[in-house]
Amino acid sequence: MAVRAVRGAVQLERDEAGHMDEQVGALLTAVLERNGLTADDLISIWFTATPDLHSDFPAAAARKLGIVDVPLICAQELDIEGAMPRVVRVLAHIESDRPRADIAHVYLGAAAALRRDIAQ
């Protein structure tokens, strides 16, 4: 098994804890499904959120999905003028036999505009 990294992002419609849980949960589910992964394949997950998100920690959504024994950390994204608002990003470290080129990076909804070069 190799260690790989998977990127992803989602833009929230509003800053509400329930909405964040739903959208981040959908993002994590898509990352796992599109890469044929289970929670046992996860090594760690970094979450970042833009400075306009205050309602909850994105990592809380992972815990609600049952990802309970994986190290998680949240950080604030840089506050860059003109950047897309209300965005949660993930960087998941995984164990996988897939070649790096076959890793599916997941950018949901409007967040697909952030990385058109790797969004699948």
Tab-separated table of N, CA, C and O in Angstrom:
chain	number	residue	atom	x	y	z
A	1	MET	N	0.837	-1.187	0.000
A	1	MET	CA	0.000	0.000	0.000
A	1	MET	C	0.882	1.252	0.000
A	1	MET	O	1.867	1.319	0.715
A	2	ALA	N	0.441	2.231	-0.748
A	2	ALA	CA	1.133	3.518	-0.783
A	2	ALA	C	0.322	4.551	-0.013
A	2	ALA	O	-0.890	4.417	0.139
A	3	VAL	N	0.992	5.583	0.447
A	3	VAL	CA	0.306	6.718	1.049
A	3	VAL	C	0.015	7.709	-0.070
A	3	VAL	O	0.907	8.064	-0.844
A	4	ARG	N	-1.241	8.112	-0.167
A	4	ARG	CA	-1.674	9.075	-1.177
A	4	ARG	C	-2.416	10.216	-0.486
A	4	ARG	O	-2.833	10.092	0.662
A	5	ALA	N	-2.607	11.301	-1.205
A	5	ALA	CA	-3.378	12.438	-0.709
A	5	ALA	C	-4.532	12.698	-1.655
A	5	ALA	O	-4.371	12.627	-2.873
A	6	VAL	N	-5.681	12.986	-1.078
A	6	VAL	CA	-6.883	13.298	-1.853
A	6	VAL	C	-7.350	14.686	-1.440
A	6	VAL	O	-7.485	14.977	-0.246
A	7	ARG	N	-7.621	15.529	-2.431
A	7	ARG	CA	-8.109	16.883	-2.177
A	7	ARG	C	-9.602	16.947	-2.469
A	7	ARG	O	-10.144	16.170	-3.237
A	8	GLY	N	-10.246	17.951	-1.874
A	8	GLY	CA	-11.648	18.184	-2.154
A	8	GLY	C	-12.105	19.485	-1.535
A	8	GLY	O	-11.429	20.064	-0.684
A	9	ALA	N	-13.268	19.949	-1.988
A	9	ALA	CA	-13.847	21.183	-1.442
A	9	ALA	C	-15.329	21.228	-1.752
A	9	ALA	O	-15.810	20.584	-2.695
A	10	VAL	N	-16.010	22.026	-0.952
A	10	VAL	CA	-17.423	22.282	-1.168
A	10	VAL	C	-17.716	23.713	-0.715
A	10	VAL	O	-17.116	24.189	0.265
A	11	GLN	N	-18.582	24.393	-1.439
A	11	GLN	CA	-19.014	25.726	-1.028
A	11	GLN	C	-20.365	25.597	-0.338
A	11	GLN	O	-21.295	24.996	-0.894
A	12	LEU	N	-20.470	26.165	0.850
A	12	LEU	CA	-21.729	26.147	1.588
A	12	LEU	C	-22.618	27.287	1.118
A	12	LEU	O	-22.134	28.355	0.735
A	13	GLU	N	-23.919	27.069	1.155
A	13	GLU	CA	-24.871	28.119	0.811
A	13	GLU	C	-25.041	29.111	1.954
A	13	GLU	O	-25.336	30.284	1.730
A	14	ARG	N	-24.850	28.621	3.197
A	14	ARG	CA	-25.034	29.472	4.372
A	14	ARG	C	-24.192	28.907	5.515
A	14	ARG	O	-23.831	27.736	5.520
A	15	ASP	N	-23.923	29.733	6.487
A	15	ASP	CA	-23.121	29.341	7.636
A	15	ASP	C	-24.040	28.860	8.760
A	15	ASP	O	-24.357	29.613	9.680
A	16	GLU	N	-24.450	27.612	8.663
A	16	GLU	CA	-25.279	26.968	9.679
A	16	GLU	C	-24.705	25.581	9.945
A	16	GLU	O	-24.345	24.863	9.007
A	17	ALA	N	-24.653	25.193	11.223
A	17	ALA	CA	-24.028	23.929	11.605
A	17	ALA	C	-24.641	22.734	10.878
A	17	ALA	O	-23.917	21.871	10.376
A	18	GLY	N	-25.960	22.652	10.818
A	18	GLY	CA	-26.602	21.524	10.144
A	18	GLY	C	-26.263	21.467	8.670
A	18	GLY	O	-26.052	20.382	8.104
A	19	HIS	N	-26.230	22.623	8.035
A	19	HIS	CA	-25.886	22.687	6.609
A	19	HIS	C	-24.425	22.275	6.407
A	19	HIS	O	-24.103	21.551	5.455
A	20	MET	N	-23.529	22.721	7.307
A	20	MET	CA	-22.128	22.326	7.202
A	20	MET	C	-21.998	20.809	7.352
A	20	MET	O	-21.294	20.167	6.562
A	21	ASP	N	-22.678	20.229	8.339
A	21	ASP	CA	-22.635	18.775	8.515
A	21	ASP	C	-23.070	18.062	7.244
A	21	ASP	O	-22.430	17.099	6.809
A	22	GLU	N	-24.150	18.527	6.656
A	22	GLU	CA	-24.691	17.897	5.444
A	22	GLU	C	-23.716	17.993	4.280
A	22	GLU	O	-23.426	16.997	3.609
A	23	GLN	N	-23.188	19.174	4.038
A	23	GLN	CA	-22.325	19.398	2.874
A	23	GLN	C	-20.942	18.759	3.042
A	23	GLN	O	-20.413	18.160	2.108
A	24	VAL	N	-20.365	18.877	4.222
A	24	VAL	CA	-19.059	18.253	4.462
A	24	VAL	C	-19.217	16.734	4.471
A	24	VAL	O	-18.370	16.002	3.951
A	25	GLY	N	-20.324	16.252	5.023
A	25	GLY	CA	-20.600	14.814	4.978
A	25	GLY	C	-20.707	14.313	3.550
A	25	GLY	O	-20.170	13.251	3.208
A	26	ALA	N	-21.385	15.081	2.697
A	26	ALA	CA	-21.505	14.699	1.286
A	26	ALA	C	-20.139	14.697	0.606
A	26	ALA	O	-19.835	13.811	-0.203
A	27	LEU	N	-19.304	15.669	0.939
A	27	LEU	CA	-17.958	15.740	0.358
A	27	LEU	C	-17.127	14.527	0.773
A	27	LEU	O	-16.508	13.865	-0.069
A	28	LEU	N	-17.116	14.225	2.052
A	28	LEU	CA	-16.328	13.083	2.528
A	28	LEU	C	-16.843	11.768	1.959
A	28	LEU	O	-16.058	10.899	1.568
A	29	THR	N	-18.151	11.621	1.883
A	29	THR	CA	-18.745	10.410	1.306
A	29	THR	C	-18.319	10.260	-0.154
A	29	THR	O	-17.946	9.171	-0.592
A	30	ALA	N	-18.352	11.366	-0.904
A	30	ALA	CA	-17.945	11.323	-2.312
A	30	ALA	C	-16.463	10.974	-2.450
A	30	ALA	O	-16.084	10.192	-3.326
A	31	VAL	N	-15.614	11.537	-1.585
A	31	VAL	CA	-14.177	11.218	-1.624
A	31	VAL	C	-13.971	9.719	-1.407
A	31	VAL	O	-13.219	9.065	-2.138
A	32	LEU	N	-14.652	9.162	-0.412
A	32	LEU	CA	-14.508	7.731	-0.127
A	32	LEU	C	-15.037	6.881	-1.277
A	32	LEU	O	-14.347	5.971	-1.757
A	33	GLU	N	-16.243	7.182	-1.740
A	33	GLU	CA	-16.862	6.373	-2.795
A	33	GLU	C	-16.085	6.433	-4.102
A	33	GLU	O	-15.847	5.406	-4.737
A	34	ARG	N	-15.699	7.623	-4.527
A	34	ARG	CA	-15.025	7.767	-5.825
A	34	ARG	C	-13.629	7.153	-5.843
A	34	ARG	O	-13.066	6.908	-6.909
A	35	ASN	N	-13.084	6.924	-4.662
A	35	ASN	CA	-11.752	6.330	-4.580
A	35	ASN	C	-11.777	4.908	-4.044
A	35	ASN	O	-10.722	4.321	-3.800
A	36	GLY	N	-12.978	4.341	-3.883
A	36	GLY	CA	-13.105	2.974	-3.406
A	36	GLY	C	-12.521	2.774	-2.019
A	36	GLY	O	-11.886	1.752	-1.753
A	37	LEU	N	-12.722	3.746	-1.131
A	37	LEU	CA	-12.127	3.730	0.195
A	37	LEU	C	-13.158	3.456	1.282
A	37	LEU	O	-14.347	3.696	1.098
A	38	THR	N	-12.655	3.008	2.419
A	38	THR	CA	-13.446	2.932	3.643
A	38	THR	C	-12.722	3.772	4.691
A	38	THR	O	-11.578	4.214	4.479
A	39	ALA	N	-13.337	3.948	5.828
A	39	ALA	CA	-12.711	4.717	6.906
A	39	ALA	C	-11.386	4.085	7.334
A	39	ALA	O	-10.473	4.790	7.775
A	40	ASP	N	-11.255	2.768	7.200
A	40	ASP	CA	-9.999	2.092	7.569
A	40	ASP	C	-8.825	2.487	6.672
A	40	ASP	O	-7.665	2.299	7.055
A	41	ASP	N	-9.105	3.022	5.497
A	41	ASP	CA	-8.047	3.454	4.581
A	41	ASP	C	-7.538	4.860	4.885
A	41	ASP	O	-6.536	5.294	4.318
A	42	LEU	N	-8.226	5.576	5.760
A	42	LEU	CA	-7.859	6.950	6.092
A	42	LEU	C	-6.730	6.975	7.099
A	42	LEU	O	-6.738	6.236	8.090
A	43	ILE	N	-5.744	7.830	6.848
A	43	ILE	CA	-4.642	8.045	7.787
A	43	ILE	C	-4.927	9.289	8.624
A	43	ILE	O	-4.833	9.264	9.843
A	44	SER	N	-5.272	10.394	7.958
A	44	SER	CA	-5.603	11.645	8.636
A	44	SER	C	-6.331	12.551	7.649
A	44	SER	O	-6.265	12.338	6.434
A	45	ILE	N	-7.021	13.543	8.187
A	45	ILE	CA	-7.720	14.518	7.344
A	45	ILE	C	-7.486	15.913	7.908
A	45	ILE	O	-7.692	16.165	9.096
A	46	TRP	N	-7.054	16.809	7.024
A	46	TRP	CA	-6.966	18.239	7.327
A	46	TRP	C	-8.186	18.916	6.725
A	46	TRP	O	-8.526	18.655	5.559
A	47	PHE	N	-8.824	19.767	7.482
A	47	PHE	CA	-9.931	20.585	6.996
A	47	PHE	C	-9.523	22.046	7.100
A	47	PHE	O	-8.913	22.438	8.101
A	48	THR	N	-9.863	22.836	6.094
A	48	THR	CA	-9.770	24.289	6.240
A	48	THR	C	-11.130	24.872	5.908
A	48	THR	O	-11.896	24.300	5.131
A	49	ALA	N	-11.407	26.004	6.523
A	49	ALA	CA	-12.657	26.722	6.263
A	49	ALA	C	-12.314	28.191	6.056
A	49	ALA	O	-11.402	28.721	6.710
A	50	THR	N	-13.035	28.820	5.158
A	50	THR	CA	-12.814	30.246	4.937
A	50	THR	C	-13.224	31.013	6.200
A	50	THR	O	-14.028	30.526	7.004
A	51	PRO	N	-12.659	32.207	6.400
A	51	PRO	CA	-12.887	32.957	7.638
A	51	PRO	C	-14.347	33.354	7.891
A	51	PRO	O	-14.685	33.747	9.007
A	52	ASP	N	-15.198	33.228	6.900
A	52	ASP	CA	-16.614	33.592	7.082
A	52	ASP	C	-17.457	32.442	7.633
A	52	ASP	O	-18.665	32.584	7.806
A	53	LEU	N	-16.859	31.307	7.925
A	53	LEU	CA	-17.578	30.164	8.499
A	53	LEU	C	-17.265	30.053	9.988
A	53	LEU	O	-16.102	29.903	10.372
A	54	HIS	N	-18.318	30.125	10.801
A	54	HIS	CA	-18.168	30.150	12.254
A	54	HIS	C	-19.067	29.161	12.975
A	54	HIS	O	-18.965	29.011	14.189
A	55	SER	N	-19.985	28.510	12.284
A	55	SER	CA	-21.059	27.756	12.937
A	55	SER	C	-20.620	26.437	13.562
A	55	SER	O	-21.230	25.974	14.523
A	56	ASP	N	-19.564	25.811	13.035
A	56	ASP	CA	-19.134	24.520	13.565
A	56	ASP	C	-17.758	24.176	12.998
A	56	ASP	O	-17.276	24.819	12.069
A	57	PHE	N	-17.173	23.144	13.568
A	57	PHE	CA	-15.924	22.603	13.036
A	57	PHE	C	-16.265	21.641	11.907
A	57	PHE	O	-17.098	20.747	12.093
A	58	PRO	N	-15.631	21.760	10.741
A	58	PRO	CA	-15.891	20.794	9.669
A	58	PRO	C	-15.613	19.349	10.094
A	58	PRO	O	-16.296	18.430	9.655
A	59	ALA	N	-14.649	19.147	10.964
A	59	ALA	CA	-14.322	17.790	11.413
A	59	ALA	C	-15.488	17.128	12.140
A	59	ALA	O	-15.576	15.899	12.168
A	60	ALA	N	-16.386	17.915	12.709
A	60	ALA	CA	-17.550	17.343	13.402
A	60	ALA	C	-18.392	16.505	12.454
A	60	ALA	O	-18.964	15.488	12.853
A	61	ALA	N	-18.453	16.895	11.193
A	61	ALA	CA	-19.216	16.130	10.195
A	61	ALA	C	-18.587	14.757	9.983
A	61	ALA	O	-19.303	13.761	9.798
A	62	ALA	N	-17.268	14.682	10.007
A	62	ALA	CA	-16.581	13.390	9.847
A	62	ALA	C	-16.920	12.475	11.011
A	62	ALA	O	-17.187	11.280	10.813
A	63	ARG	N	-16.913	13.008	12.208
A	63	ARG	CA	-17.242	12.195	13.385
A	63	ARG	C	-18.674	11.669	13.289
A	63	ARG	O	-18.947	10.519	13.629
A	64	LYS	N	-19.585	12.491	12.778
A	64	LYS	CA	-20.986	12.069	12.627
A	64	LYS	C	-21.143	10.983	11.569
A	64	LYS	O	-22.102	10.222	11.607
A	65	LEU	N	-20.194	10.904	10.633
A	65	LEU	CA	-20.196	9.835	9.623
A	65	LEU	C	-19.619	8.536	10.168
A	65	LEU	O	-19.618	7.525	9.475
A	66	GLY	N	-19.087	8.582	11.382
A	66	GLY	CA	-18.486	7.389	11.964
A	66	GLY	C	-16.978	7.324	11.815
A	66	GLY	O	-16.367	6.305	12.128
A	67	ILE	N	-16.370	8.392	11.333
A	67	ILE	CA	-14.912	8.453	11.232
A	67	ILE	C	-14.416	8.931	12.591
A	67	ILE	O	-14.244	10.125	12.832
A	68	VAL	N	-14.212	7.970	13.495
A	68	VAL	CA	-13.965	8.332	14.895
A	68	VAL	C	-12.548	8.053	15.374
A	68	VAL	O	-12.126	8.609	16.387
A	69	ASP	N	-11.791	7.216	14.678
A	69	ASP	CA	-10.447	6.890	15.144
A	69	ASP	C	-9.366	7.361	14.179
A	69	ASP	O	-8.261	6.823	14.142
A	70	VAL	N	-9.695	8.383	13.399
A	70	VAL	CA	-8.769	8.975	12.438
A	70	VAL	C	-8.408	10.375	12.936
A	70	VAL	O	-9.301	11.141	13.294
A	71	PRO	N	-7.136	10.733	12.976
A	71	PRO	CA	-6.765	12.083	13.384
A	71	PRO	C	-7.326	13.125	12.405
A	71	PRO	O	-7.165	12.998	11.183
A	72	LEU	N	-7.977	14.131	12.962
A	72	LEU	CA	-8.583	15.213	12.181
A	72	LEU	C	-8.099	16.544	12.746
A	72	LEU	O	-7.889	16.664	13.951
A	73	ILE	N	-7.956	17.530	11.881
A	73	ILE	CA	-7.603	18.864	12.354
A	73	ILE	C	-8.283	19.896	11.463
A	73	ILE	O	-8.466	19.669	10.262
A	74	CYS	N	-8.668	21.005	12.074
A	74	CYS	CA	-9.296	22.107	11.348
A	74	CYS	C	-8.396	23.335	11.431
A	74	CYS	O	-7.754	23.573	12.450
A	75	ALA	N	-8.387	24.113	10.363
A	75	ALA	CA	-7.630	25.359	10.319
A	75	ALA	C	-8.415	26.366	9.491
A	75	ALA	O	-9.317	25.999	8.733
A	76	GLN	N	-8.054	27.620	9.650
A	76	GLN	CA	-8.718	28.658	8.870
A	76	GLN	C	-7.938	28.912	7.593
A	76	GLN	O	-6.701	29.014	7.605
A	77	GLU	N	-8.661	28.990	6.501
A	77	GLU	CA	-8.079	29.309	5.194
A	77	GLU	C	-7.599	30.766	5.208
A	77	GLU	O	-8.110	31.592	5.967
A	78	LEU	N	-6.646	31.095	4.374
A	78	LEU	CA	-6.197	32.482	4.258
A	78	LEU	C	-7.351	33.383	3.836
A	78	LEU	O	-8.205	32.986	3.036
A	79	ASP	N	-7.362	34.595	4.353
A	79	ASP	CA	-8.413	35.576	4.035
A	79	ASP	C	-7.936	36.427	2.859
A	79	ASP	O	-7.374	37.505	3.034
A	80	ILE	N	-8.141	35.902	1.655
A	80	ILE	CA	-7.672	36.563	0.438
A	80	ILE	C	-8.832	37.310	-0.215
A	80	ILE	O	-9.906	36.736	-0.437
A	81	GLU	N	-8.620	38.575	-0.503
A	81	GLU	CA	-9.660	39.379	-1.139
A	81	GLU	C	-10.061	38.758	-2.481
A	81	GLU	O	-9.208	38.386	-3.288
A	82	GLY	N	-11.361	38.600	-2.678
A	82	GLY	CA	-11.886	38.054	-3.920
A	82	GLY	C	-11.985	36.536	-3.941
A	82	GLY	O	-12.461	35.960	-4.925
A	83	ALA	N	-11.541	35.864	-2.873
A	83	ALA	CA	-11.620	34.403	-2.831
A	83	ALA	C	-13.073	33.956	-2.683
A	83	ALA	O	-13.921	34.689	-2.167
A	84	MET	N	-13.350	32.752	-3.138
A	84	MET	CA	-14.690	32.187	-3.024
A	84	MET	C	-15.078	32.107	-1.542
A	84	MET	O	-14.316	31.589	-0.733
A	85	PRO	N	-16.274	32.594	-1.192
A	85	PRO	CA	-16.694	32.553	0.212
A	85	PRO	C	-17.284	31.204	0.608
A	85	PRO	O	-17.645	30.391	-0.242
A	86	ARG	N	-17.353	30.962	1.919
A	86	ARG	CA	-18.025	29.813	2.532
A	86	ARG	C	-17.536	28.468	1.975
A	86	ARG	O	-18.333	27.611	1.635
A	87	VAL	N	-16.236	28.292	1.927
A	87	VAL	CA	-15.665	27.071	1.365
A	87	VAL	C	-14.984	26.246	2.456
A	87	VAL	O	-14.228	26.772	3.271
A	88	VAL	N	-15.275	24.947	2.450
A	88	VAL	CA	-14.562	23.985	3.282
A	88	VAL	C	-13.734	23.125	2.338
A	88	VAL	O	-14.248	22.592	1.354
A	89	ARG	N	-12.443	23.018	2.652
A	89	ARG	CA	-11.531	22.189	1.875
A	89	ARG	C	-11.062	21.012	2.731
A	89	ARG	O	-10.976	21.133	3.954
A	90	VAL	N	-10.736	19.911	2.067
A	90	VAL	CA	-10.183	18.755	2.768
A	90	VAL	C	-8.911	18.299	2.061
A	90	VAL	O	-8.774	18.433	0.839
A	91	LEU	N	-8.009	17.775	2.858
A	91	LEU	CA	-6.822	17.090	2.370
A	91	LEU	C	-6.749	15.816	3.192
A	91	LEU	O	-6.438	15.854	4.388
A	92	ALA	N	-7.097	14.704	2.566
A	92	ALA	CA	-7.115	13.418	3.251
A	92	ALA	C	-5.901	12.599	2.844
A	92	ALA	O	-5.613	12.464	1.653
A	93	HIS	N	-5.201	12.082	3.823
A	93	HIS	CA	-4.088	11.166	3.584
A	93	HIS	C	-4.654	9.756	3.700
A	93	HIS	O	-5.345	9.441	4.670
A	94	ILE	N	-4.367	8.942	2.690
A	94	ILE	CA	-4.982	7.615	2.609
A	94	ILE	C	-3.933	6.548	2.296
A	94	ILE	O	-2.838	6.866	1.826
A	95	GLU	N	-4.307	5.301	2.543
A	95	GLU	CA	-3.540	4.158	2.058
A	95	GLU	C	-4.301	3.608	0.863
A	95	GLU	O	-5.508	3.354	0.949
A	96	SER	N	-3.608	3.447	-0.261
A	96	SER	CA	-4.274	2.993	-1.482
A	96	SER	C	-3.254	2.364	-2.424
A	96	SER	O	-2.099	2.786	-2.477
A	97	ASP	N	-3.723	1.386	-3.181
A	97	ASP	CA	-2.901	0.800	-4.232
A	97	ASP	C	-3.061	1.545	-5.558
A	97	ASP	O	-2.376	1.230	-6.529
A	98	ARG	N	-3.969	2.517	-5.596
A	98	ARG	CA	-4.169	3.275	-6.836
A	98	ARG	C	-2.947	4.123	-7.154
A	98	ARG	O	-2.362	4.730	-6.257
A	99	PRO	N	-2.589	4.199	-8.423
A	99	PRO	CA	-1.531	5.145	-8.810
A	99	PRO	C	-1.998	6.574	-8.519
A	99	PRO	O	-3.198	6.864	-8.532
A	100	ARG	N	-1.060	7.448	-8.260
A	100	ARG	CA	-1.388	8.849	-7.954
A	100	ARG	C	-2.301	9.454	-9.020
A	100	ARG	O	-3.230	10.198	-8.702
A	101	ALA	N	-2.061	9.130	-10.270
A	101	ALA	CA	-2.858	9.698	-11.366
A	101	ALA	C	-4.313	9.231	-11.346
A	101	ALA	O	-5.168	9.859	-11.959
A	102	ASP	N	-4.596	8.139	-10.649
A	102	ASP	CA	-5.965	7.604	-10.602
A	102	ASP	C	-6.746	8.051	-9.370
A	102	ASP	O	-7.899	7.655	-9.189
A	103	ILE	N	-6.150	8.867	-8.523
A	103	ILE	CA	-6.864	9.382	-7.349
A	103	ILE	C	-7.896	10.404	-7.819
A	103	ILE	O	-7.591	11.302	-8.597
A	104	ALA	N	-9.130	10.245	-7.343
A	104	ALA	CA	-10.223	11.151	-7.716
A	104	ALA	C	-10.342	12.257	-6.676
A	104	ALA	O	-10.739	12.010	-5.539
A	105	HIS	N	-9.987	13.470	-7.065
A	105	HIS	CA	-10.144	14.644	-6.218
A	105	HIS	C	-11.566	15.154	-6.429
A	105	HIS	O	-12.058	15.186	-7.564
A	106	VAL	N	-12.230	15.559	-5.353
A	106	VAL	CA	-13.670	15.825	-5.410
A	106	VAL	C	-13.962	17.282	-5.054
A	106	VAL	O	-13.695	17.715	-3.925
A	107	TYR	N	-14.510	18.009	-5.993
A	107	TYR	CA	-14.906	19.401	-5.796
A	107	TYR	C	-16.389	19.486	-6.140
A	107	TYR	O	-16.764	19.365	-7.303
A	108	LEU	N	-17.218	19.658	-5.111
A	108	LEU	CA	-18.665	19.621	-5.299
A	108	LEU	C	-19.240	21.005	-5.590
A	108	LEU	O	-18.769	22.014	-5.052
A	109	GLY	N	-20.275	21.027	-6.426
A	109	GLY	CA	-20.996	22.264	-6.712
A	109	GLY	C	-20.091	23.352	-7.249
A	109	GLY	O	-19.195	23.103	-8.061
A	110	ALA	N	-20.295	24.561	-6.754
A	110	ALA	CA	-19.539	25.720	-7.229
A	110	ALA	C	-18.051	25.598	-6.937
A	110	ALA	O	-17.231	26.225	-7.613
A	111	ALA	N	-17.672	24.776	-5.961
A	111	ALA	CA	-16.252	24.605	-5.626
A	111	ALA	C	-15.460	23.959	-6.752
A	111	ALA	O	-14.235	24.019	-6.767
A	112	ALA	N	-16.133	23.354	-7.718
A	112	ALA	CA	-15.433	22.768	-8.869
A	112	ALA	C	-14.617	23.827	-9.612
A	112	ALA	O	-13.592	23.513	-10.228
A	113	ALA	N	-15.030	25.079	-9.518
A	113	ALA	CA	-14.304	26.175	-10.187
A	113	ALA	C	-12.935	26.423	-9.550
A	113	ALA	O	-12.073	27.039	-10.171
A	114	LEU	N	-12.733	25.924	-8.335
A	114	LEU	CA	-11.448	26.168	-7.650
A	114	LEU	C	-10.308	25.388	-8.283
A	114	LEU	O	-9.172	25.860	-8.302
A	115	ARG	N	-10.576	24.200	-8.764
A	115	ARG	CA	-9.518	23.352	-9.319
A	115	ARG	C	-10.030	22.591	-10.533
A	115	ARG	O	-10.118	21.376	-10.532
A	116	ARG	N	-10.324	23.305	-11.571
A	116	ARG	CA	-10.804	22.655	-12.799
A	116	ARG	C	-9.778	21.655	-13.340
A	116	ARG	O	-10.130	20.719	-14.036
A	117	ASP	N	-8.516	21.837	-12.991
A	117	ASP	CA	-7.465	20.975	-13.508
A	117	ASP	C	-7.483	19.586	-12.887
A	117	ASP	O	-7.059	18.630	-13.515
A	118	ILE	N	-8.011	19.428	-11.649
A	118	ILE	CA	-8.025	18.111	-11.022
A	118	ILE	C	-9.399	17.658	-10.572
A	118	ILE	O	-9.552	16.514	-10.164
A	119	ALA	N	-10.399	18.531	-10.614
A	119	ALA	CA	-11.741	18.140	-10.167
A	119	ALA	C	-12.279	17.030	-11.061
A	119	ALA	O	-12.160	17.082	-12.278
A	120	GLN	N	-12.851	16.004	-10.420
A	120	GLN	CA	-13.402	14.887	-11.182
A	120	GLN	C	-14.837	14.663	-10.775
A	120	GLN	O	-15.199	14.765	-9.661
